Tab-separated table of N, CA, C and O in Angstrom:
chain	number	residue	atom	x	y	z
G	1	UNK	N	-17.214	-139.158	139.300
G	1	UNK	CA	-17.346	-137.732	139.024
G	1	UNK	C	-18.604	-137.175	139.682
G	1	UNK	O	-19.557	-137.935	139.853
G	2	UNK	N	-18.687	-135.651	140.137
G	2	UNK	CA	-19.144	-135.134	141.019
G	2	UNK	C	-19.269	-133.602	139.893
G	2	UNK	O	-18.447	-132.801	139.448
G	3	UNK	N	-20.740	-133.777	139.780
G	3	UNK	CA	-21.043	-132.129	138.809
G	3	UNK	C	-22.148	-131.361	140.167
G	3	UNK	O	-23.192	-131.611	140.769
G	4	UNK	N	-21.221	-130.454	140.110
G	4	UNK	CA	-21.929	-129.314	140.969
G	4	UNK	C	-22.266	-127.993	140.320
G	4	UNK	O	-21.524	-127.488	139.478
G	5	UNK	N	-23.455	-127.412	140.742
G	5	UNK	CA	-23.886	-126.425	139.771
G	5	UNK	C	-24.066	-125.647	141.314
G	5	UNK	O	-24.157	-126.217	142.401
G	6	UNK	N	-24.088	-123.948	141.007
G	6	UNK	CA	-24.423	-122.931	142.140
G	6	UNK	C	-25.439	-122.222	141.278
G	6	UNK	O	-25.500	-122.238	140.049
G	7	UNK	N	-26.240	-121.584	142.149
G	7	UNK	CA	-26.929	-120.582	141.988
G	7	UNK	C	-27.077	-119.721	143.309
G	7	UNK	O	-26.692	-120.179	144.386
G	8	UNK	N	-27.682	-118.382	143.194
G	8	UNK	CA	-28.316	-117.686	144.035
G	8	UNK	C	-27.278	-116.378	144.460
G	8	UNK	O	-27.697	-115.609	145.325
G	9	UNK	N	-26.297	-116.195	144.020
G	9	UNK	CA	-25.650	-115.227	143.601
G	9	UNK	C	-26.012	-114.108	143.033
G	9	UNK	O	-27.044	-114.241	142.376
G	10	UNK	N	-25.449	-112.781	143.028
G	10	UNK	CA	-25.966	-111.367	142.865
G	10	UNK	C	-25.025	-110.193	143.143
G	10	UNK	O	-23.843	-110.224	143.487
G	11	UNK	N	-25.817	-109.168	142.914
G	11	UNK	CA	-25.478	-107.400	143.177
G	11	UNK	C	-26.460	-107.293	144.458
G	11	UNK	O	-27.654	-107.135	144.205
G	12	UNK	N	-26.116	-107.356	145.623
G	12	UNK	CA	-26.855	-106.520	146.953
G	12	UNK	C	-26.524	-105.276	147.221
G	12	UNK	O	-25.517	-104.747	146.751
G	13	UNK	N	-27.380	-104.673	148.037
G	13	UNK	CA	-26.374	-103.510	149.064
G	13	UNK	C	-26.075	-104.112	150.560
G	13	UNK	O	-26.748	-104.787	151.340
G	14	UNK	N	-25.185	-103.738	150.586
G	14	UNK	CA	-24.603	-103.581	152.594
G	14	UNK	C	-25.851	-104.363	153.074
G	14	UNK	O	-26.842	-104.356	152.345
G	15	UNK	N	-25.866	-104.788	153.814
G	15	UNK	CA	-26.651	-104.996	154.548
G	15	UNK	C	-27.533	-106.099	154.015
G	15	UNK	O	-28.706	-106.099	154.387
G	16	UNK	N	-27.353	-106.501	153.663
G	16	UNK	CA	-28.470	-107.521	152.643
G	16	UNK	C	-28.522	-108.746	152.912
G	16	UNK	O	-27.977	-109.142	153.942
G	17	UNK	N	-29.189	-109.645	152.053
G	17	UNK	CA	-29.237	-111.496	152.451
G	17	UNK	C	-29.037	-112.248	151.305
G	17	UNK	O	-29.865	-112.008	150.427
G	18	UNK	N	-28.090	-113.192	150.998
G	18	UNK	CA	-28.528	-113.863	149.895
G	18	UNK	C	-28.137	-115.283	150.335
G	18	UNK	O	-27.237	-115.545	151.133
G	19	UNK	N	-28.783	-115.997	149.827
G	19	UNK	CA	-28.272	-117.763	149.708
G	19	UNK	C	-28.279	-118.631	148.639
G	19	UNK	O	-29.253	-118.926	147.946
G	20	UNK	N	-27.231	-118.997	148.547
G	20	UNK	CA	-26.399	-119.600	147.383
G	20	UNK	C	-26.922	-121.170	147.760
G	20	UNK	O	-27.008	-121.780	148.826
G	21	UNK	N	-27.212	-121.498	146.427
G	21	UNK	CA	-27.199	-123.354	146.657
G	21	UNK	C	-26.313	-123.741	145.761
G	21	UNK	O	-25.798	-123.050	144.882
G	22	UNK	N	-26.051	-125.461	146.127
G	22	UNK	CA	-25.199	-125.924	145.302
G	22	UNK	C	-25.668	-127.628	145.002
G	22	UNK	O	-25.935	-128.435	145.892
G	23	UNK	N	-25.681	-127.859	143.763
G	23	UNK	CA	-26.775	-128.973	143.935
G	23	UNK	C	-26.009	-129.892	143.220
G	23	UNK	O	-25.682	-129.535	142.088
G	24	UNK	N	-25.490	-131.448	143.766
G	24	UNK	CA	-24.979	-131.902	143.066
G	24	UNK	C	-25.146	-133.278	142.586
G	24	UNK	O	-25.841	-134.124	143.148
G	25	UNK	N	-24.565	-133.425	141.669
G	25	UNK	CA	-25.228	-134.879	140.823
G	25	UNK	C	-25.143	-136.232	141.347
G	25	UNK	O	-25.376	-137.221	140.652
G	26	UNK	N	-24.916	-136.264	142.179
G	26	UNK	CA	-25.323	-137.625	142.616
G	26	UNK	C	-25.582	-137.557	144.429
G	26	UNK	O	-25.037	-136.626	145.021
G	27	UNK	N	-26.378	-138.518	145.200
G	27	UNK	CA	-26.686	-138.744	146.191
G	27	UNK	C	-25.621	-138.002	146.961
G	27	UNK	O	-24.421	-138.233	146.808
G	28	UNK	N	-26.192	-136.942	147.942
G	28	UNK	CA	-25.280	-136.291	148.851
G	28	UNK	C	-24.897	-136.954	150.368
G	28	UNK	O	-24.231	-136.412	151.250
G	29	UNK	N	-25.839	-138.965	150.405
G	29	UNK	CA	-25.748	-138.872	151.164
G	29	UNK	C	-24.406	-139.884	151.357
G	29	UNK	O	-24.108	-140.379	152.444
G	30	UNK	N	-23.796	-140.061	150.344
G	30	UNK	CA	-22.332	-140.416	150.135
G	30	UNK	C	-21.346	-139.536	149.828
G	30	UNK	O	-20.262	-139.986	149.456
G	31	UNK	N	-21.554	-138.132	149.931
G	31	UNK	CA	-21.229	-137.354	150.433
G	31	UNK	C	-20.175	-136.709	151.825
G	31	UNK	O	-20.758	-136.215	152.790
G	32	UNK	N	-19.017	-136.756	151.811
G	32	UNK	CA	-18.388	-136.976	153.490
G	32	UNK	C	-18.662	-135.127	153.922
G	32	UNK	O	-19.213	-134.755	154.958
G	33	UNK	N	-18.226	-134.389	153.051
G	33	UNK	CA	-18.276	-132.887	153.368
G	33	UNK	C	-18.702	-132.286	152.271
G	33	UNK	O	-18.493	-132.748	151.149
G	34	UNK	N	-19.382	-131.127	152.512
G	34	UNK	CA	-20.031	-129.904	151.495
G	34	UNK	C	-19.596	-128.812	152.234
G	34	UNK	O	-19.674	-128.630	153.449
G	35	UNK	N	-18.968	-127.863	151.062
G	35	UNK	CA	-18.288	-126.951	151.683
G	35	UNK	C	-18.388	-125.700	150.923
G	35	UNK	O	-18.327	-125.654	149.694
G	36	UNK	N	-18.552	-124.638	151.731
G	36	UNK	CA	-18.173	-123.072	150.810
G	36	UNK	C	-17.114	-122.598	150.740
G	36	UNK	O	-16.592	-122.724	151.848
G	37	UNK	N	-16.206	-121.913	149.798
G	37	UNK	CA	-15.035	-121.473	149.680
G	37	UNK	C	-15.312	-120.096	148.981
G	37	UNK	O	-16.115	-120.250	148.061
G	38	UNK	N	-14.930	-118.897	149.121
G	38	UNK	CA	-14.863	-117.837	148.476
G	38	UNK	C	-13.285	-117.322	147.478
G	38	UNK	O	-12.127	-117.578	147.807
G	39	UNK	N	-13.637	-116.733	146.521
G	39	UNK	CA	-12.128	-115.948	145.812
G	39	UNK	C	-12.113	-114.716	145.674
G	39	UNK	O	-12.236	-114.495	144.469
G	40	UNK	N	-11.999	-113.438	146.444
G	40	UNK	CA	-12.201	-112.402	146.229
G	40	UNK	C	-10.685	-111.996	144.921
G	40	UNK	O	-9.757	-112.770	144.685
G	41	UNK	N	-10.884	-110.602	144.292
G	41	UNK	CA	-9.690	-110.397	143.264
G	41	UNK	C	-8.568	-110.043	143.604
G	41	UNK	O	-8.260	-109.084	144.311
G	42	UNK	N	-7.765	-110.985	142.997
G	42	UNK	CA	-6.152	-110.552	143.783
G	42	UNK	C	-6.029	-111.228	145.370
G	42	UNK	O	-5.209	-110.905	146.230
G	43	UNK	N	-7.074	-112.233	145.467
G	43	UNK	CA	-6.868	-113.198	147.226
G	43	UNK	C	-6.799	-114.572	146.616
G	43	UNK	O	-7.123	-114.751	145.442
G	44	UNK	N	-6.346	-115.624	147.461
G	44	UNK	CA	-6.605	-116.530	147.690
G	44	UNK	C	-7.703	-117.156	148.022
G	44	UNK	O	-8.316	-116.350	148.722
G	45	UNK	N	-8.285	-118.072	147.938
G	45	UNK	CA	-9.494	-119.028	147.745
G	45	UNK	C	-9.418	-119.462	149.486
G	45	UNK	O	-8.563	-120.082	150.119
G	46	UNK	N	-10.836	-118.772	149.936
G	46	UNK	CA	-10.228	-119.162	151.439
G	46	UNK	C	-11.834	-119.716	151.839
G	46	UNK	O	-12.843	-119.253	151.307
G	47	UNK	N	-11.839	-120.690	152.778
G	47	UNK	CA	-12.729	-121.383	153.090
G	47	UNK	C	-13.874	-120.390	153.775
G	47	UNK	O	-13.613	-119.302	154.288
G	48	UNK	N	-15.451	-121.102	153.659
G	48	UNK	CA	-16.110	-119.924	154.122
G	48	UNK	C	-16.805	-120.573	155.406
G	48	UNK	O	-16.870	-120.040	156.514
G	49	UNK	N	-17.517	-122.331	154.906
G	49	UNK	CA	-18.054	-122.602	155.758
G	49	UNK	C	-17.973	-124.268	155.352
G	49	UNK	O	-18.012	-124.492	154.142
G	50	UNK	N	-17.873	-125.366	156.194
G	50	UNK	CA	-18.161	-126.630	155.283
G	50	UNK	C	-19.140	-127.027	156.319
G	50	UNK	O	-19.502	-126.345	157.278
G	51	UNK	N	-19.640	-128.596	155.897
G	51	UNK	CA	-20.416	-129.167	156.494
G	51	UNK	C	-20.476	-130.757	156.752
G	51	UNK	O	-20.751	-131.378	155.725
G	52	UNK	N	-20.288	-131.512	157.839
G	52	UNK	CA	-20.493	-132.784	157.531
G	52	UNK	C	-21.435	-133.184	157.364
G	52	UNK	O	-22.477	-132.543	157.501
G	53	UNK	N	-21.349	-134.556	156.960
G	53	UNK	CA	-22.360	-135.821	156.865
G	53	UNK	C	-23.649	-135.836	158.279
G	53	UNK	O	-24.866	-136.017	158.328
G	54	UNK	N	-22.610	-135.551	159.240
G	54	UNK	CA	-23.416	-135.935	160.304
G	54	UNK	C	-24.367	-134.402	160.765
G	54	UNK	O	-25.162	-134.426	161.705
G	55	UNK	N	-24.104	-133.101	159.906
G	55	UNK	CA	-24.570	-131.758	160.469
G	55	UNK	C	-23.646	-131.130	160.802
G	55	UNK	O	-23.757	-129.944	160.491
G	56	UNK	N	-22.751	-131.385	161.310
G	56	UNK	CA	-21.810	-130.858	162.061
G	56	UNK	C	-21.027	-129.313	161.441
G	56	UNK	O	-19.920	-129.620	160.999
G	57	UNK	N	-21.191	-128.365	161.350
G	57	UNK	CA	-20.647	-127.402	160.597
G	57	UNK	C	-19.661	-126.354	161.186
G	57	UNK	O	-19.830	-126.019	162.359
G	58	UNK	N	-18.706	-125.843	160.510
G	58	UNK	CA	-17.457	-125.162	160.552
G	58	UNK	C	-17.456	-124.009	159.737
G	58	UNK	O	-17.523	-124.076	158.509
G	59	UNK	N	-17.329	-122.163	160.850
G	59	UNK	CA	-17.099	-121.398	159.568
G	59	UNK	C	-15.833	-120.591	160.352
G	59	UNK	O	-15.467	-120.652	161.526
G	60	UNK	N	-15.332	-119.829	159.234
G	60	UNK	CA	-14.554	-118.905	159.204
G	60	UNK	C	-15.015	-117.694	160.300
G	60	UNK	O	-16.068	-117.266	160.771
G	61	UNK	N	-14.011	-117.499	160.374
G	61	UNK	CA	-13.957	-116.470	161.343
G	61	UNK	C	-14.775	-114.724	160.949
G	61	UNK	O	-15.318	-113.902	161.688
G	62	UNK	N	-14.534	-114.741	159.600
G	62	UNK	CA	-15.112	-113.309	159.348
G	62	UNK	C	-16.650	-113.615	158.846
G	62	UNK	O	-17.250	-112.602	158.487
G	63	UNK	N	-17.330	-114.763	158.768
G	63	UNK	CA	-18.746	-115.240	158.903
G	63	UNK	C	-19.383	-115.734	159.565
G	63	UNK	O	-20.472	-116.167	159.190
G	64	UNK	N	-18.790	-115.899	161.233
G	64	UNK	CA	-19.302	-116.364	161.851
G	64	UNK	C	-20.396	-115.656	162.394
G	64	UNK	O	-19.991	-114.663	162.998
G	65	UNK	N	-21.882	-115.804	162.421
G	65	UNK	CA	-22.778	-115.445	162.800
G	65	UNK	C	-24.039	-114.642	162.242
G	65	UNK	O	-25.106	-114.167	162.630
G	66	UNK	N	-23.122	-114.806	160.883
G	66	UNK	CA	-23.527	-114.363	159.560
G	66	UNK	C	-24.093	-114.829	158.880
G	66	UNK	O	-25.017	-114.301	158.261
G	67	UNK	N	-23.612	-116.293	158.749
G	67	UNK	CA	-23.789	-117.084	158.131
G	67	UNK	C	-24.676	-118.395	158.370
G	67	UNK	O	-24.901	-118.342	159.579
G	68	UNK	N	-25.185	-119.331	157.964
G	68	UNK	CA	-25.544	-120.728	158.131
G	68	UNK	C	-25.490	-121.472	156.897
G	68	UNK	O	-25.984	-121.148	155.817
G	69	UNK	N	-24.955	-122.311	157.131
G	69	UNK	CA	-24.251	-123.738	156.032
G	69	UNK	C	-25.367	-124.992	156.387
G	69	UNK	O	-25.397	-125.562	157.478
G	70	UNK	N	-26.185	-125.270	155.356
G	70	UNK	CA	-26.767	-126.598	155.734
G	70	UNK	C	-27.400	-127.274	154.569
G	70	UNK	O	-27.837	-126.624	153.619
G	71	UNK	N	-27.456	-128.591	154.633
G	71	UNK	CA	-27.417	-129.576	153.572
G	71	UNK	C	-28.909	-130.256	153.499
G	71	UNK	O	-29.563	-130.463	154.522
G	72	UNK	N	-29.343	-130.557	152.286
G	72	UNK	CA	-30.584	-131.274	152.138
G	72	UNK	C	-30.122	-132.623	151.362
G	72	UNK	O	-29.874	-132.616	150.157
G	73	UNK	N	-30.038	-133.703	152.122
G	73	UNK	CA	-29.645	-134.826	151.314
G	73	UNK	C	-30.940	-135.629	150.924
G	73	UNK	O	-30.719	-136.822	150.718
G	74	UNK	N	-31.973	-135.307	150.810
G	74	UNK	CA	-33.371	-135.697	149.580
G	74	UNK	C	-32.577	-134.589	148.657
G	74	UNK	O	-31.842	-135.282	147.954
G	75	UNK	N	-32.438	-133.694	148.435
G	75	UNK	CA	-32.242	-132.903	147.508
G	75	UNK	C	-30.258	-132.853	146.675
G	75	UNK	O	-29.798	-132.195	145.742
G	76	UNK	N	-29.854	-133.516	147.275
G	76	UNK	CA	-28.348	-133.613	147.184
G	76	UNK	C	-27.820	-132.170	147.206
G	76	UNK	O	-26.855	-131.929	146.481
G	77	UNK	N	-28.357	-131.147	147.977
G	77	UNK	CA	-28.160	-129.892	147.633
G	77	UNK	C	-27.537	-129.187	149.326
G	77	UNK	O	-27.970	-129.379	150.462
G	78	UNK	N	-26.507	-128.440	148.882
G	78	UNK	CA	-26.035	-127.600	150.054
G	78	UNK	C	-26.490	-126.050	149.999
G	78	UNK	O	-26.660	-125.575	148.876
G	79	UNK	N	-26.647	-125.428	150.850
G	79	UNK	CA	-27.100	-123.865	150.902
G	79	UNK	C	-26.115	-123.274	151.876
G	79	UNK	O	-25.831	-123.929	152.879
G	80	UNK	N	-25.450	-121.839	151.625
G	80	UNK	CA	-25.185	-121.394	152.334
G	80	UNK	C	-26.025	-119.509	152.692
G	80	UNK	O	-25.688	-118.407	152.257
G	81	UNK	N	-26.806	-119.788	153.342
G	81	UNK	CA	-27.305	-118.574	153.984
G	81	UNK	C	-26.452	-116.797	154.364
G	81	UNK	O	-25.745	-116.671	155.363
G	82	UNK	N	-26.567	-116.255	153.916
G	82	UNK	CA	-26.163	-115.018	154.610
G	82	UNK	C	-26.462	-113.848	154.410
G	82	UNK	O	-26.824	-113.295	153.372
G	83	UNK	N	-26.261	-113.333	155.746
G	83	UNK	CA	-26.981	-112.188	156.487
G	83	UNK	C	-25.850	-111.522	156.588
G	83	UNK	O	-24.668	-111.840	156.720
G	84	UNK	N	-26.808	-109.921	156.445
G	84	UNK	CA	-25.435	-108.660	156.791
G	84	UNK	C	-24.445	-108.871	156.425
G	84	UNK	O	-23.481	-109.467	156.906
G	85	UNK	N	-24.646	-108.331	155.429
G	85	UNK	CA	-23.468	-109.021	154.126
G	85	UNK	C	-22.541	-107.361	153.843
G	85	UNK	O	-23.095	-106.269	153.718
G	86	UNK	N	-21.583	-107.527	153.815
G	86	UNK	CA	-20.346	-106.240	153.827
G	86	UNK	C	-19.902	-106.316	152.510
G	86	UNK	O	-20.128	-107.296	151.800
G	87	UNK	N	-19.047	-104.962	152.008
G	87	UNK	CA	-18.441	-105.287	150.714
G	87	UNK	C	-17.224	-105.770	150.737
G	87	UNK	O	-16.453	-105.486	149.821
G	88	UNK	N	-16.901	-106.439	151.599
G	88	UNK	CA	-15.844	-107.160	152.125
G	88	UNK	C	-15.922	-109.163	152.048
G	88	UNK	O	-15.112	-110.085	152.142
G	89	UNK	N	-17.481	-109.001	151.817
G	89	UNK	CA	-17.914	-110.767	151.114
G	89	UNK	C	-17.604	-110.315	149.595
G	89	UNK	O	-16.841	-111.251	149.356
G	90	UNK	N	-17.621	-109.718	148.613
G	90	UNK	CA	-17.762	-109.669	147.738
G	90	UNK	C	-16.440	-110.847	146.975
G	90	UNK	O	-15.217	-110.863	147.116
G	91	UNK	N	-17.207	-111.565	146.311
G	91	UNK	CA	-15.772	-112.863	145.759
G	91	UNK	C	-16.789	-113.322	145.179
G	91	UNK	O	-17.967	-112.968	145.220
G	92	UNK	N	-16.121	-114.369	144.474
G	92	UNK	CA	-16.954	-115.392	143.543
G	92	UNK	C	-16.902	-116.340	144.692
G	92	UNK	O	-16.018	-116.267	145.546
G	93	UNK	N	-17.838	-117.216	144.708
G	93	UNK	CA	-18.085	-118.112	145.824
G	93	UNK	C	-18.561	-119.531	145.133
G	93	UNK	O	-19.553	-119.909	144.511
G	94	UNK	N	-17.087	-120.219	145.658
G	94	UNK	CA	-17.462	-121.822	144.831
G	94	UNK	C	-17.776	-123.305	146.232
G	94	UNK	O	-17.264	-123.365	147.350
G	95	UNK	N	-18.532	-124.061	145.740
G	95	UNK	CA	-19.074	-125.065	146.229
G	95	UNK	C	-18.301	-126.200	146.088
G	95	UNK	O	-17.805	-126.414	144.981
G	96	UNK	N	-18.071	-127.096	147.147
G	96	UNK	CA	-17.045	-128.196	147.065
G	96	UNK	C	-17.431	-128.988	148.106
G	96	UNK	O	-17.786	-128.692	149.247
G	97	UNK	N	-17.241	-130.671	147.216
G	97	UNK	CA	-17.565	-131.249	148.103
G	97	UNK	C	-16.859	-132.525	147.785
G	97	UNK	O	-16.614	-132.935	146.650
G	98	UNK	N	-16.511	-133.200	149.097
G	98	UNK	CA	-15.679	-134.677	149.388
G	98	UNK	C	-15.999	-136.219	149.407
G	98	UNK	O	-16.550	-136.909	150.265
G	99	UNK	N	-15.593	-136.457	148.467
G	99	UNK	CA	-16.539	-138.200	148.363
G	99	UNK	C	-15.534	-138.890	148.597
G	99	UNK	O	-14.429	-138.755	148.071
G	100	UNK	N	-16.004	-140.049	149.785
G	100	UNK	CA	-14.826	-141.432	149.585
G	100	UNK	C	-14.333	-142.479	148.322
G	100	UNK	O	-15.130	-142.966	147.521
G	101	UNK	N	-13.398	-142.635	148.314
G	101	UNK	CA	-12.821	-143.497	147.318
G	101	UNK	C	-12.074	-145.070	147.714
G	101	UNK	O	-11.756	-145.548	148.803
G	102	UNK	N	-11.996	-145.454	146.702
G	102	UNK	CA	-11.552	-146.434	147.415
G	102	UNK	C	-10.234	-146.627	147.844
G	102	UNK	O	-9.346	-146.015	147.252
G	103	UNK	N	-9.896	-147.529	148.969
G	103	UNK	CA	-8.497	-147.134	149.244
G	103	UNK	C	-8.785	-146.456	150.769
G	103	UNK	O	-7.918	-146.004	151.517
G	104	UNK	N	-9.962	-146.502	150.972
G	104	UNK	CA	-9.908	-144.837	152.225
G	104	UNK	C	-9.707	-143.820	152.002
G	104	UNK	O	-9.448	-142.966	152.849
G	105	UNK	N	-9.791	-143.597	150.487
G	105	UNK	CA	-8.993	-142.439	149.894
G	105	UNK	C	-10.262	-141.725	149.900
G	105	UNK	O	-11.409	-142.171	149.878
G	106	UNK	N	-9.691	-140.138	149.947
G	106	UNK	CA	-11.182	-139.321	149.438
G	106	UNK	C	-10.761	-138.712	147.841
G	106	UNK	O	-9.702	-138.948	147.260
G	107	UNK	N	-11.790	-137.954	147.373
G	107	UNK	CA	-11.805	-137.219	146.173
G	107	UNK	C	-12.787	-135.580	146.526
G	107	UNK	O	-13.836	-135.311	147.112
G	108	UNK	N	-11.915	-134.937	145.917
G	108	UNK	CA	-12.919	-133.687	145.929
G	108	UNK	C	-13.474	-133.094	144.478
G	108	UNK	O	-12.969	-133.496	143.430
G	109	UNK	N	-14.365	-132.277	144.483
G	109	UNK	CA	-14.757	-131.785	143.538
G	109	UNK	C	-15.417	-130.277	143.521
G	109	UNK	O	-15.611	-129.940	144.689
G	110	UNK	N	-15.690	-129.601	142.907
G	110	UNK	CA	-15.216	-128.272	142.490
G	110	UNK	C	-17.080	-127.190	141.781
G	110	UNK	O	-17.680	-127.691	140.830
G	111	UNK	N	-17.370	-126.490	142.123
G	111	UNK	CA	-18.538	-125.945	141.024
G	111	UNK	C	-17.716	-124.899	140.391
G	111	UNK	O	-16.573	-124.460	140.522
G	112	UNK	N	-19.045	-124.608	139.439
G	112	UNK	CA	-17.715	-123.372	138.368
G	112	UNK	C	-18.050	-121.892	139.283
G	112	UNK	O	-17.837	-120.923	138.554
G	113	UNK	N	-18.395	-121.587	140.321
G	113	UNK	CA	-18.501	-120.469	141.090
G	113	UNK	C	-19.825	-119.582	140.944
G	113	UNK	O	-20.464	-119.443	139.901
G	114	UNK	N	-20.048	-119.143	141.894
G	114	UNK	CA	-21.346	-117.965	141.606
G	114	UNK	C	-20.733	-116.205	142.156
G	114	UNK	O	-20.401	-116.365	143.330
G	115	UNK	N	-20.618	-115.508	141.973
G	115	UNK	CA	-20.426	-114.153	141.943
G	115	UNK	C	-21.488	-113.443	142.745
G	115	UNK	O	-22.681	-113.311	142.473
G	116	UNK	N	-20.660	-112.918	144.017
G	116	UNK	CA	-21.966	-112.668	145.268
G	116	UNK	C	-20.628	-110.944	144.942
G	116	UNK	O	-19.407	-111.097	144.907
G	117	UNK	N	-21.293	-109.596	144.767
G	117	UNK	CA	-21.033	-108.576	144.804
G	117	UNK	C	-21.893	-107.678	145.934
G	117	UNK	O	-23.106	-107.468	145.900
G	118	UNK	N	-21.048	-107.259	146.829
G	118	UNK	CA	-21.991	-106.477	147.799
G	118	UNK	C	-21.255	-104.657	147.886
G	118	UNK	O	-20.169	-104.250	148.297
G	119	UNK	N	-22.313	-104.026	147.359
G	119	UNK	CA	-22.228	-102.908	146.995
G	119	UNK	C	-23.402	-101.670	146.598
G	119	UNK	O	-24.226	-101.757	145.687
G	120	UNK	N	-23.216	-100.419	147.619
G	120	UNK	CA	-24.067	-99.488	147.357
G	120	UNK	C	-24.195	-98.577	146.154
G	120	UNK	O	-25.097	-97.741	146.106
């Protein structure tokens, strides 16, 4: 089991910055991926940004350049950064991340979400 907690969530205006961490309970550096996912109301849960083991990071198309996804494994903690923020980010924004199992198998796991509202 894999307990993930978020913080850094809020009320901005347009234009604004916030960064969300996600810090989770055990060594991130067994860890395969850390990932952002957003749920805006009435959408689907759609990926925002993840990250591998090795750095390697992946975002969505409507955050690209917006955004930065990056991991502190002394800290077992992921951050996702963002800039110029629209009321079009506005979703609850949950943290997820992929541990190997045995078998080759992976497992994922889930935070209970943080609430990023962007609005004048």
């Amino acid at each position: 089991q894999v307990q993930l907690v978020e913080s850094g969530g809020g009320l901005v205006q347009p234009g604004s910055s916030l960064r969300l961490s996600c810090a989770a309970s055990r060594s991130s550096f067994s860890i395969v991926v850390m990932g952002w996912y957003r749920q805006a109301p009435g959408k689907q849960r759609e990926l925002v940004a993840v990250i591998g083991s090795g750095g390697n990071a992946n975002y969505a198309e409507p955050v690209k350049g917006r955004c930065t996804i990056s991991r502190d494994n002394a800290k077992n903690t992921v951050y996702l950064q963002m800039n110029s923020l629209k009321p079009e980010d506005t979703a609850v924004y949950y943290c997820k991340v992929v541990i190997p199992i045995a078998g080759g198998n992976t497992d994922e796991f889930w935070g209970q979400g943080t609430q990023v509202t962007v609005s004048s």
